[in-house]
Coordinates of C-alpha atoms in Angstrom, one line a residue:
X1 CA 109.7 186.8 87.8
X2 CA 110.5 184.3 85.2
X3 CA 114.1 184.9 85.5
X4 CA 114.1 184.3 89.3
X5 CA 112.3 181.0 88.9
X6 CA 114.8 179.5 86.3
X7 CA 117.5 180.8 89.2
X8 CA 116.1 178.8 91.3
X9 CA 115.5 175.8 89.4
X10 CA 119.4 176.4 88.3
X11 CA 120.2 176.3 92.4
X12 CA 117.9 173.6 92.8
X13 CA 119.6 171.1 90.4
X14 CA 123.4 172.3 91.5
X15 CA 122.2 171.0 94.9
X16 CA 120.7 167.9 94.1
X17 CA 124.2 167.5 91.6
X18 CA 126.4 168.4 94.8
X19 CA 124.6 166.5 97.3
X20 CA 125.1 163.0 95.2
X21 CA 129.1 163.5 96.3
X22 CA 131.1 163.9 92.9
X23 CA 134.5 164.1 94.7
X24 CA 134.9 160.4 95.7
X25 CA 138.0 159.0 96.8
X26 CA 139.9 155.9 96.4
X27 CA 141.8 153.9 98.9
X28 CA 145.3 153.2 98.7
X29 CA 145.9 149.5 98.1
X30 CA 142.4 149.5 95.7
X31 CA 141.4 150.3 92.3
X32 CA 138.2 152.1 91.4
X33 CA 135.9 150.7 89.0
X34 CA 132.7 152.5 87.5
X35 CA 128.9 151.6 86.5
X36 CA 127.4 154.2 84.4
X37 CA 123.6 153.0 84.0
X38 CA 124.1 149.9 85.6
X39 CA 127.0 149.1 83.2
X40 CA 130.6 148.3 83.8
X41 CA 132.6 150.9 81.8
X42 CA 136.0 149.9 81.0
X43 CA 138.1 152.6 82.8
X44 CA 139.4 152.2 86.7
X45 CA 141.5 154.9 88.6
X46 CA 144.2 154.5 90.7
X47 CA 144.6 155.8 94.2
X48 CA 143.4 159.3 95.2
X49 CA 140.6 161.4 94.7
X50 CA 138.6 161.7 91.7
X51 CA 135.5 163.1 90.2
X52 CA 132.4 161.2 88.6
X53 CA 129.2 162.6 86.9
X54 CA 127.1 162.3 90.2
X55 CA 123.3 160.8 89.5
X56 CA 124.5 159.1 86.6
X57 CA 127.9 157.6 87.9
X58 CA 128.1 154.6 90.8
X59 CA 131.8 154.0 92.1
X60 CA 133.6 151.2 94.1
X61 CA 136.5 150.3 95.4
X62 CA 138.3 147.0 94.9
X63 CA 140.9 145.8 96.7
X64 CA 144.2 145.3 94.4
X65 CA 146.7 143.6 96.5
X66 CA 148.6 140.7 96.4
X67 CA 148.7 138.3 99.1
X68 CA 152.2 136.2 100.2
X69 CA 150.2 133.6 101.7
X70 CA 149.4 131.7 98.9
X71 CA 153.4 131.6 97.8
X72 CA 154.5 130.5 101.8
X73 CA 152.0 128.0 101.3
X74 CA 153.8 126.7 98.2
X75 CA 157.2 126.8 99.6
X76 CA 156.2 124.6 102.7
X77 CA 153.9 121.9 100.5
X78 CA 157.5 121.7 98.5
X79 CA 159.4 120.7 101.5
X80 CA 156.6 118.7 103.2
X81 CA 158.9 115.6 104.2
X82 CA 161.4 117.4 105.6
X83 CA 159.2 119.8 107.6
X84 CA 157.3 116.5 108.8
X85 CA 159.7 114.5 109.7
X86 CA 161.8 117.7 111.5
X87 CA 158.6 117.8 113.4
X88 CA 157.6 114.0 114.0
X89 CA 161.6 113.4 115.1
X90 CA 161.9 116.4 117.8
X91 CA 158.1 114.7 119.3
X92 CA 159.4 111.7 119.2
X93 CA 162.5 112.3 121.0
X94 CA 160.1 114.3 124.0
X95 CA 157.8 111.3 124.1
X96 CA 161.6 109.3 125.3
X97 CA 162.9 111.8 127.3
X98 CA 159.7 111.9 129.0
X99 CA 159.4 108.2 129.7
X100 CA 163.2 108.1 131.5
X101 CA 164.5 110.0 133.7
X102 CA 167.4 112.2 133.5
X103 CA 169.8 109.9 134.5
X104 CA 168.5 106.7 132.2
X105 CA 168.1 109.5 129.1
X106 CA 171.9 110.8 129.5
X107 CA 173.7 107.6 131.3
X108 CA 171.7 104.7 131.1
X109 CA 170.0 104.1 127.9
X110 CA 172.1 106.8 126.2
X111 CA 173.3 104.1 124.0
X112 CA 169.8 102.9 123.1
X113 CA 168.4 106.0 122.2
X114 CA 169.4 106.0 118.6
X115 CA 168.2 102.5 117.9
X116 CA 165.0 103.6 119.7
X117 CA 163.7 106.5 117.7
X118 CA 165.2 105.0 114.6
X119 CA 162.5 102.1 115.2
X120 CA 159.9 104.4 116.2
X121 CA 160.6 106.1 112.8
X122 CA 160.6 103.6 110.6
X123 CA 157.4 102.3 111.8
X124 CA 155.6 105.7 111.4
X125 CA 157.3 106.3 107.6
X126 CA 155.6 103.5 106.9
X127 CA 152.3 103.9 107.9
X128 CA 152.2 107.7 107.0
X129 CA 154.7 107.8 104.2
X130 CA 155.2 104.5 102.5
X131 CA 158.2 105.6 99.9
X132 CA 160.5 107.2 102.6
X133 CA 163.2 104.8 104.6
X134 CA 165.6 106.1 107.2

């Protein structure tokens, strides 16, 4: 009878050990990182599926990818005049083609045009960007 009762406490702690998950698996993209006792260890696995001791063991996944936003953000802050003025011409030439008609825009004040937005330029360089001249 004694045997049978160690059995069963044998079973009994393989169930609790199998019910706390040991196979755990880690997302693609992420690292997993470990507490053991409430303390970081210094080991992380890569993608996959892996096995930890189970009451003693925590596990988490951490996302390990690098985001391009951050460079494209860089890339337009370094041509930030010529995106802005790019921008600021093609309103300004709507806000003139919408005050004339087609025939003033390509006929009558066709010559103007140039002197127009040129004026309208200038005056928004400098109150929005002091050091630039057209």
């Amino acid at each position: 009878m004694a045997g049978m009762d160690v059995l069963v406490a044998l079973a009994g702690v393989l169930l609790a050990l199998i019910s706390q998950k040991p196979l755990h698996r880690i997302e693609e993209g992420s690292v997993g990182v470990y507490w053991r006792g409430g303390r970081l260890l210094n080991m992380t696995s890569a993608p996959g599926y892996h096995l930890q001791w189970p009451i003693l063991t925590k596990h988490a996944n951490v996302q390990g990818r690098i985001r391009r936003r951050l460079v494209h953000l860089v890339l337009t802050f370094l041509r930030f005049e010529k995106l802005w003025i790019e921008d600021v011409t093609y309103h300004e030439i709507n806000v003139l083609c919408s005050k004339y008609t087609l025939h003033q825009v390509y006929i009558s004040h066709f010559d103007q045009l140039d002197e127009l937005l040129q004026a309208r330029m200038s005056a928004l360089l400098a109150q929005w960007a002091p050091g630039l001249e057209i």
